[in-house]
């Protein structure tokens, strides 16, 4: 694979330590358990993808920071989300499954001064978007397949990833896992007759396009 180079300054250890020690002030209970599980899962996925793509392992700190902060506003009330949206001129979406990723990115930047790579991974971790970078892909995937997720669709995606990541083209497997995750989410939303965010549709189309250009085998 061609090396993917990043030139930004990665999250440093003091900031990462601050994030890890502070996150319990924002979320608690099963949400905090989920967050630490996402961190572990994201590091695991990055452990396969970074060497494969030639990404310096110093950027693992960005993966960990984004994973720890991805649900920072998940326990906000809708009024608190509205306030953040107003403060940062964000479009307000009356859907906690979507809005917390947007408000979370801004609160994480306000409170911890995260870099733009971490910001993007948090902002897009729920809906995805077209042309996701590897950090966004890893956090999106880790959030869906981490070990405390017990829904059958999450288990299926997790099983697909770990059953294939060692034997097939790793980028193909990651993208396919994302497609499985998106399709499961869209199926759920269709069954509930709920709105599907247009970013999710764009993410799906983009991933399908990427898959068509990548061989499944090495």
mmCIF file with all atom_site columns, C-alpha atoms in Angstrom, residues 20-167:
data_model
loop_
_atom_site.group_PDB
_atom_site.id
_atom_site.type_symbol
_atom_site.label_atom_id
_atom_site.label_alt_id
_atom_site.label_comp_id
_atom_site.label_asym_id
_atom_site.label_entity_id
_atom_site.label_seq_id
_atom_site.pdbx_PDB_ins_code
_atom_site.Cartn_x
_atom_site.Cartn_y
_atom_site.Cartn_z
_atom_site.occupancy
_atom_site.B_iso_or_equiv
_atom_site.pdbx_formal_charge
_atom_site.auth_seq_id
_atom_site.auth_comp_id
_atom_site.auth_asym_id
_atom_site.auth_atom_id
_atom_site.pdbx_PDB_model_num
ATOM 1   C CA . UNK A 1 20  ? -9.114  10.092  30.061 1.00 0.00 ? 20  UNK A CA 1
ATOM 2   C CA . UNK A 1 21  ? -9.235  11.388  33.639 1.00 0.00 ? 21  UNK A CA 1
ATOM 3   C CA . UNK A 1 22  ? -11.964 13.947  32.840 1.00 0.00 ? 22  UNK A CA 1
ATOM 4   C CA . UNK A 1 23  ? -14.398 12.032  30.628 1.00 0.00 ? 23  UNK A CA 1
ATOM 5   C CA . UNK A 1 24  ? -16.238 10.670  33.656 1.00 0.00 ? 24  UNK A CA 1
ATOM 6   C CA . UNK A 1 25  ? -17.343 14.225  34.411 1.00 0.00 ? 25  UNK A CA 1
ATOM 7   C CA . UNK A 1 26  ? -19.378 14.229  31.196 1.00 0.00 ? 26  UNK A CA 1
ATOM 8   C CA . UNK A 1 27  ? -20.768 10.689  30.936 1.00 0.00 ? 27  UNK A CA 1
ATOM 9   C CA . UNK A 1 28  ? -21.333 7.832   33.355 1.00 0.00 ? 28  UNK A CA 1
ATOM 10  C CA . UNK A 1 29  ? -22.620 4.295   33.753 1.00 0.00 ? 29  UNK A CA 1
ATOM 11  C CA . UNK A 1 30  ? -23.070 2.175   30.630 1.00 0.00 ? 30  UNK A CA 1
ATOM 12  C CA . UNK A 1 31  ? -22.229 5.140   28.415 1.00 0.00 ? 31  UNK A CA 1
ATOM 13  C CA . UNK A 1 32  ? -18.808 5.430   30.060 1.00 0.00 ? 32  UNK A CA 1
ATOM 14  C CA . UNK A 1 33  ? -18.319 1.675   29.779 1.00 0.00 ? 33  UNK A CA 1
ATOM 15  C CA . UNK A 1 34  ? -19.189 1.910   26.089 1.00 0.00 ? 34  UNK A CA 1
ATOM 16  C CA . UNK A 1 35  ? -16.713 4.771   25.642 1.00 0.00 ? 35  UNK A CA 1
ATOM 17  C CA . UNK A 1 36  ? -13.789 2.845   27.102 1.00 0.00 ? 36  UNK A CA 1
ATOM 18  C CA . UNK A 1 37  ? -14.777 -0.150  24.973 1.00 0.00 ? 37  UNK A CA 1
ATOM 19  C CA . UNK A 1 38  ? -14.785 2.040   21.851 1.00 0.00 ? 38  UNK A CA 1
ATOM 20  C CA . UNK A 1 39  ? -11.293 3.242   22.750 1.00 0.00 ? 39  UNK A CA 1
ATOM 21  C CA . UNK A 1 40  ? -10.064 -0.342  23.035 1.00 0.00 ? 40  UNK A CA 1
ATOM 22  C CA . UNK A 1 41  ? -11.792 -1.341  19.800 1.00 0.00 ? 41  UNK A CA 1
ATOM 23  C CA . UNK A 1 42  ? -10.500 1.677   17.891 1.00 0.00 ? 42  UNK A CA 1
ATOM 24  C CA . UNK A 1 43  ? -6.923  0.978   18.957 1.00 0.00 ? 43  UNK A CA 1
ATOM 25  C CA . UNK A 1 44  ? -7.380  -2.637  17.854 1.00 0.00 ? 44  UNK A CA 1
ATOM 26  C CA . UNK A 1 45  ? -8.642  -1.592  14.412 1.00 0.00 ? 45  UNK A CA 1
ATOM 27  C CA . UNK A 1 46  ? -5.871  0.985   14.051 1.00 0.00 ? 46  UNK A CA 1
ATOM 28  C CA . UNK A 1 47  ? -3.392  -1.757  14.919 1.00 0.00 ? 47  UNK A CA 1
ATOM 29  C CA . UNK A 1 48  ? -4.361  -3.480  11.681 1.00 0.00 ? 48  UNK A CA 1
ATOM 30  C CA . UNK A 1 49  ? -4.897  -0.425  9.511  1.00 0.00 ? 49  UNK A CA 1
ATOM 31  C CA . UNK A 1 50  ? -2.027  1.915   10.412 1.00 0.00 ? 50  UNK A CA 1
ATOM 32  C CA . UNK A 1 51  ? 0.812   -0.477  9.488  1.00 0.00 ? 51  UNK A CA 1
ATOM 33  C CA . UNK A 1 52  ? -1.083  -1.555  6.361  1.00 0.00 ? 52  UNK A CA 1
ATOM 34  C CA . UNK A 1 53  ? -1.525  2.041   5.200  1.00 0.00 ? 53  UNK A CA 1
ATOM 35  C CA . UNK A 1 54  ? 1.916   3.191   6.363  1.00 0.00 ? 54  UNK A CA 1
ATOM 36  C CA . UNK A 1 55  ? 0.584   5.631   8.945  1.00 0.00 ? 55  UNK A CA 1
ATOM 37  C CA . UNK A 1 56  ? 2.946   6.576   11.766 1.00 0.00 ? 56  UNK A CA 1
ATOM 38  C CA . UNK A 1 57  ? 1.811   4.982   15.020 1.00 0.00 ? 57  UNK A CA 1
ATOM 39  C CA . UNK A 1 58  ? 2.233   8.328   16.822 1.00 0.00 ? 58  UNK A CA 1
ATOM 40  C CA . UNK A 1 59  ? -1.249  9.116   15.504 1.00 0.00 ? 59  UNK A CA 1
ATOM 41  C CA . UNK A 1 60  ? -2.772  6.372   17.636 1.00 0.00 ? 60  UNK A CA 1
ATOM 42  C CA . UNK A 1 61  ? -3.130  9.131   20.238 1.00 0.00 ? 61  UNK A CA 1
ATOM 43  C CA . UNK A 1 62  ? -5.648  10.853  17.948 1.00 0.00 ? 62  UNK A CA 1
ATOM 44  C CA . UNK A 1 63  ? -7.615  7.615   17.660 1.00 0.00 ? 63  UNK A CA 1
ATOM 45  C CA . UNK A 1 64  ? -7.706  7.275   21.435 1.00 0.00 ? 64  UNK A CA 1
ATOM 46  C CA . UNK A 1 65  ? -8.698  10.914  21.967 1.00 0.00 ? 65  UNK A CA 1
ATOM 47  C CA . UNK A 1 66  ? -11.541 10.712  19.443 1.00 0.00 ? 66  UNK A CA 1
ATOM 48  C CA . UNK A 1 67  ? -12.788 7.441   20.915 1.00 0.00 ? 67  UNK A CA 1
ATOM 49  C CA . UNK A 1 68  ? -12.783 8.801   24.453 1.00 0.00 ? 68  UNK A CA 1
ATOM 50  C CA . UNK A 1 69  ? -14.553 12.006  23.428 1.00 0.00 ? 69  UNK A CA 1
ATOM 51  C CA . UNK A 1 70  ? -16.977 10.713  20.804 1.00 0.00 ? 70  UNK A CA 1
ATOM 52  C CA . UNK A 1 71  ? -19.977 10.614  23.174 1.00 0.00 ? 71  UNK A CA 1
ATOM 53  C CA . UNK A 1 72  ? -19.004 13.544  25.395 1.00 0.00 ? 72  UNK A CA 1
ATOM 54  C CA . UNK A 1 73  ? -22.446 15.192  25.019 1.00 0.00 ? 73  UNK A CA 1
ATOM 55  C CA . UNK A 1 74  ? -24.461 11.983  24.770 1.00 0.00 ? 74  UNK A CA 1
ATOM 56  C CA . UNK A 1 75  ? -26.062 12.616  28.174 1.00 0.00 ? 75  UNK A CA 1
ATOM 57  C CA . UNK A 1 76  ? -26.941 16.237  27.394 1.00 0.00 ? 76  UNK A CA 1
ATOM 58  C CA . UNK A 1 77  ? -30.597 17.238  27.427 1.00 0.00 ? 77  UNK A CA 1
ATOM 59  C CA . UNK A 1 78  ? -32.070 18.438  24.143 1.00 0.00 ? 78  UNK A CA 1
ATOM 60  C CA . UNK A 1 79  ? -32.072 21.951  25.588 1.00 0.00 ? 79  UNK A CA 1
ATOM 61  C CA . UNK A 1 80  ? -28.339 21.684  26.228 1.00 0.00 ? 80  UNK A CA 1
ATOM 62  C CA . UNK A 1 81  ? -27.842 20.536  22.641 1.00 0.00 ? 81  UNK A CA 1
ATOM 63  C CA . UNK A 1 82  ? -29.904 23.501  21.447 1.00 0.00 ? 82  UNK A CA 1
ATOM 64  C CA . UNK A 1 83  ? -27.698 25.869  23.434 1.00 0.00 ? 83  UNK A CA 1
ATOM 65  C CA . UNK A 1 84  ? -24.511 24.443  21.900 1.00 0.00 ? 84  UNK A CA 1
ATOM 66  C CA . UNK A 1 85  ? -26.057 24.661  18.434 1.00 0.00 ? 85  UNK A CA 1
ATOM 67  C CA . UNK A 1 86  ? -26.915 28.296  19.075 1.00 0.00 ? 86  UNK A CA 1
ATOM 68  C CA . UNK A 1 87  ? -23.460 29.096  20.437 1.00 0.00 ? 87  UNK A CA 1
ATOM 69  C CA . UNK A 1 88  ? -21.697 27.615  17.405 1.00 0.00 ? 88  UNK A CA 1
ATOM 70  C CA . UNK A 1 89  ? -24.296 28.401  14.698 1.00 0.00 ? 89  UNK A CA 1
ATOM 71  C CA . UNK A 1 90  ? -24.955 24.705  14.116 1.00 0.00 ? 90  UNK A CA 1
ATOM 72  C CA . UNK A 1 91  ? -28.144 23.500  12.444 1.00 0.00 ? 91  UNK A CA 1
ATOM 73  C CA . UNK A 1 92  ? -30.314 21.981  15.160 1.00 0.00 ? 92  UNK A CA 1
ATOM 74  C CA . UNK A 1 93  ? -31.468 18.414  14.531 1.00 0.00 ? 93  UNK A CA 1
ATOM 75  C CA . UNK A 1 94  ? -34.062 17.040  16.941 1.00 0.00 ? 94  UNK A CA 1
ATOM 76  C CA . UNK A 1 95  ? -32.457 13.617  16.956 1.00 0.00 ? 95  UNK A CA 1
ATOM 77  C CA . UNK A 1 96  ? -30.113 12.697  19.794 1.00 0.00 ? 96  UNK A CA 1
ATOM 78  C CA . UNK A 1 97  ? -28.518 9.918   17.759 1.00 0.00 ? 97  UNK A CA 1
ATOM 79  C CA . UNK A 1 98  ? -27.253 12.572  15.334 1.00 0.00 ? 98  UNK A CA 1
ATOM 80  C CA . UNK A 1 99  ? -27.004 15.813  17.288 1.00 0.00 ? 99  UNK A CA 1
ATOM 81  C CA . UNK A 1 100 ? -24.661 14.523  19.991 1.00 0.00 ? 100 UNK A CA 1
ATOM 82  C CA . UNK A 1 101 ? -21.924 13.874  17.440 1.00 0.00 ? 101 UNK A CA 1
ATOM 83  C CA . UNK A 1 102 ? -22.081 17.475  16.222 1.00 0.00 ? 102 UNK A CA 1
ATOM 84  C CA . UNK A 1 103 ? -22.335 19.142  19.623 1.00 0.00 ? 103 UNK A CA 1
ATOM 85  C CA . UNK A 1 104 ? -19.795 16.691  21.001 1.00 0.00 ? 104 UNK A CA 1
ATOM 86  C CA . UNK A 1 105 ? -17.154 17.746  18.504 1.00 0.00 ? 105 UNK A CA 1
ATOM 87  C CA . UNK A 1 106 ? -17.551 21.410  19.463 1.00 0.00 ? 106 UNK A CA 1
ATOM 88  C CA . UNK A 1 107 ? -17.599 20.771  23.220 1.00 0.00 ? 107 UNK A CA 1
ATOM 89  C CA . UNK A 1 108 ? -14.527 18.547  22.898 1.00 0.00 ? 108 UNK A CA 1
ATOM 90  C CA . UNK A 1 109 ? -12.745 21.330  21.023 1.00 0.00 ? 109 UNK A CA 1
ATOM 91  C CA . UNK A 1 110 ? -13.875 23.964  23.547 1.00 0.00 ? 110 UNK A CA 1
ATOM 92  C CA . UNK A 1 111 ? -12.884 21.993  26.616 1.00 0.00 ? 111 UNK A CA 1
ATOM 93  C CA . UNK A 1 112 ? -9.804  20.122  25.367 1.00 0.00 ? 112 UNK A CA 1
ATOM 94  C CA . UNK A 1 113 ? -8.487  21.998  22.333 1.00 0.00 ? 113 UNK A CA 1
ATOM 95  C CA . UNK A 1 114 ? -8.518  18.904  20.111 1.00 0.00 ? 114 UNK A CA 1
ATOM 96  C CA . UNK A 1 115 ? -7.000  19.009  16.639 1.00 0.00 ? 115 UNK A CA 1
ATOM 97  C CA . UNK A 1 116 ? -9.063  18.929  13.437 1.00 0.00 ? 116 UNK A CA 1
ATOM 98  C CA . UNK A 1 117 ? -8.518  15.210  12.832 1.00 0.00 ? 117 UNK A CA 1
ATOM 99  C CA . UNK A 1 118 ? -10.011 14.343  16.231 1.00 0.00 ? 118 UNK A CA 1
ATOM 100 C CA . UNK A 1 119 ? -12.781 16.910  15.700 1.00 0.00 ? 119 UNK A CA 1
ATOM 101 C CA . UNK A 1 120 ? -13.780 15.326  12.378 1.00 0.00 ? 120 UNK A CA 1
ATOM 102 C CA . UNK A 1 121 ? -13.781 11.800  13.776 1.00 0.00 ? 121 UNK A CA 1
ATOM 103 C CA . UNK A 1 122 ? -16.142 12.873  16.563 1.00 0.00 ? 122 UNK A CA 1
ATOM 104 C CA . UNK A 1 123 ? -18.360 14.998  14.310 1.00 0.00 ? 123 UNK A CA 1
ATOM 105 C CA . UNK A 1 124 ? -18.898 12.178  11.803 1.00 0.00 ? 124 UNK A CA 1
ATOM 106 C CA . UNK A 1 125 ? -18.950 9.110   14.039 1.00 0.00 ? 125 UNK A CA 1
ATOM 107 C CA . UNK A 1 126 ? -22.727 8.613   13.897 1.00 0.00 ? 126 UNK A CA 1
ATOM 108 C CA . UNK A 1 127 ? -23.774 9.504   10.364 1.00 0.00 ? 127 UNK A CA 1
ATOM 109 C CA . UNK A 1 128 ? -20.512 9.067   8.519  1.00 0.00 ? 128 UNK A CA 1
ATOM 110 C CA . UNK A 1 129 ? -19.924 11.203  5.443  1.00 0.00 ? 129 UNK A CA 1
ATOM 111 C CA . UNK A 1 130 ? -18.624 11.018  1.912  1.00 0.00 ? 130 UNK A CA 1
ATOM 112 C CA . UNK A 1 131 ? -14.868 10.377  1.576  1.00 0.00 ? 131 UNK A CA 1
ATOM 113 C CA . UNK A 1 132 ? -14.158 9.645   5.235  1.00 0.00 ? 132 UNK A CA 1
ATOM 114 C CA . UNK A 1 133 ? -10.498 9.639   6.209  1.00 0.00 ? 133 UNK A CA 1
ATOM 115 C CA . UNK A 1 134 ? -9.026  6.664   8.055  1.00 0.00 ? 134 UNK A CA 1
ATOM 116 C CA . UNK A 1 135 ? -9.522  8.242   11.495 1.00 0.00 ? 135 UNK A CA 1
ATOM 117 C CA . UNK A 1 136 ? -13.209 8.839   10.786 1.00 0.00 ? 136 UNK A CA 1
ATOM 118 C CA . UNK A 1 137 ? -13.596 5.309   9.437  1.00 0.00 ? 137 UNK A CA 1
ATOM 119 C CA . UNK A 1 138 ? -11.969 3.734   12.480 1.00 0.00 ? 138 UNK A CA 1
ATOM 120 C CA . UNK A 1 139 ? -14.054 5.641   15.036 1.00 0.00 ? 139 UNK A CA 1
ATOM 121 C CA . UNK A 1 140 ? -17.258 5.040   13.043 1.00 0.00 ? 140 UNK A CA 1
ATOM 122 C CA . UNK A 1 141 ? -16.520 1.310   12.930 1.00 0.00 ? 141 UNK A CA 1
ATOM 123 C CA . UNK A 1 142 ? -15.340 0.987   16.528 1.00 0.00 ? 142 UNK A CA 1
ATOM 124 C CA . UNK A 1 143 ? -18.505 2.679   17.793 1.00 0.00 ? 143 UNK A CA 1
ATOM 125 C CA . UNK A 1 144 ? -20.630 0.088   15.996 1.00 0.00 ? 144 UNK A CA 1
ATOM 126 C CA . UNK A 1 145 ? -18.705 -3.127  16.663 1.00 0.00 ? 145 UNK A CA 1
ATOM 127 C CA . UNK A 1 146 ? -17.218 -2.640  20.141 1.00 0.00 ? 146 UNK A CA 1
ATOM 128 C CA . UNK A 1 147 ? -17.680 -5.556  22.500 1.00 0.00 ? 147 UNK A CA 1
ATOM 129 C CA . UNK A 1 148 ? -20.516 -4.202  24.667 1.00 0.00 ? 148 UNK A CA 1
ATOM 130 C CA . UNK A 1 149 ? -22.733 -3.909  21.581 1.00 0.00 ? 149 UNK A CA 1
ATOM 131 C CA . UNK A 1 150 ? -25.018 -6.951  21.758 1.00 0.00 ? 150 UNK A CA 1
ATOM 132 C CA . UNK A 1 151 ? -27.413 -6.316  18.865 1.00 0.00 ? 151 UNK A CA 1
ATOM 133 C CA . UNK A 1 152 ? -27.206 -9.017  16.195 1.00 0.00 ? 152 UNK A CA 1
ATOM 134 C CA . UNK A 1 153 ? -26.231 -6.484  13.505 1.00 0.00 ? 153 UNK A CA 1
ATOM 135 C CA . UNK A 1 154 ? -23.302 -5.259  15.611 1.00 0.00 ? 154 UNK A CA 1
ATOM 136 C CA . UNK A 1 155 ? -22.177 -8.816  16.271 1.00 0.00 ? 155 UNK A CA 1
ATOM 137 C CA . UNK A 1 156 ? -22.402 -9.642  12.554 1.00 0.00 ? 156 UNK A CA 1
ATOM 138 C CA . UNK A 1 157 ? -20.292 -6.629  11.603 1.00 0.00 ? 157 UNK A CA 1
ATOM 139 C CA . UNK A 1 158 ? -17.763 -7.392  14.337 1.00 0.00 ? 158 UNK A CA 1
ATOM 140 C CA . UNK A 1 159 ? -17.517 -11.038 13.266 1.00 0.00 ? 159 UNK A CA 1
ATOM 141 C CA . UNK A 1 160 ? -17.054 -10.081 9.633  1.00 0.00 ? 160 UNK A CA 1
ATOM 142 C CA . UNK A 1 161 ? -14.217 -7.703  10.481 1.00 0.00 ? 161 UNK A CA 1
ATOM 143 C CA . UNK A 1 162 ? -12.224 -10.066 12.693 1.00 0.00 ? 162 UNK A CA 1
ATOM 144 C CA . UNK A 1 163 ? -12.849 -13.153 10.573 1.00 0.00 ? 163 UNK A CA 1
ATOM 145 C CA . UNK A 1 164 ? -11.480 -11.441 7.471  1.00 0.00 ? 164 UNK A CA 1
ATOM 146 C CA . UNK A 1 165 ? -8.977  -8.774  8.500  1.00 0.00 ? 165 UNK A CA 1
ATOM 147 C CA . UNK A 1 166 ? -5.987  -11.130 8.577  1.00 0.00 ? 166 UNK A CA 1
ATOM 148 C CA . UNK A 1 167 ? -6.686  -12.919 5.300  1.00 0.00 ? 167 UNK A CA 1
#
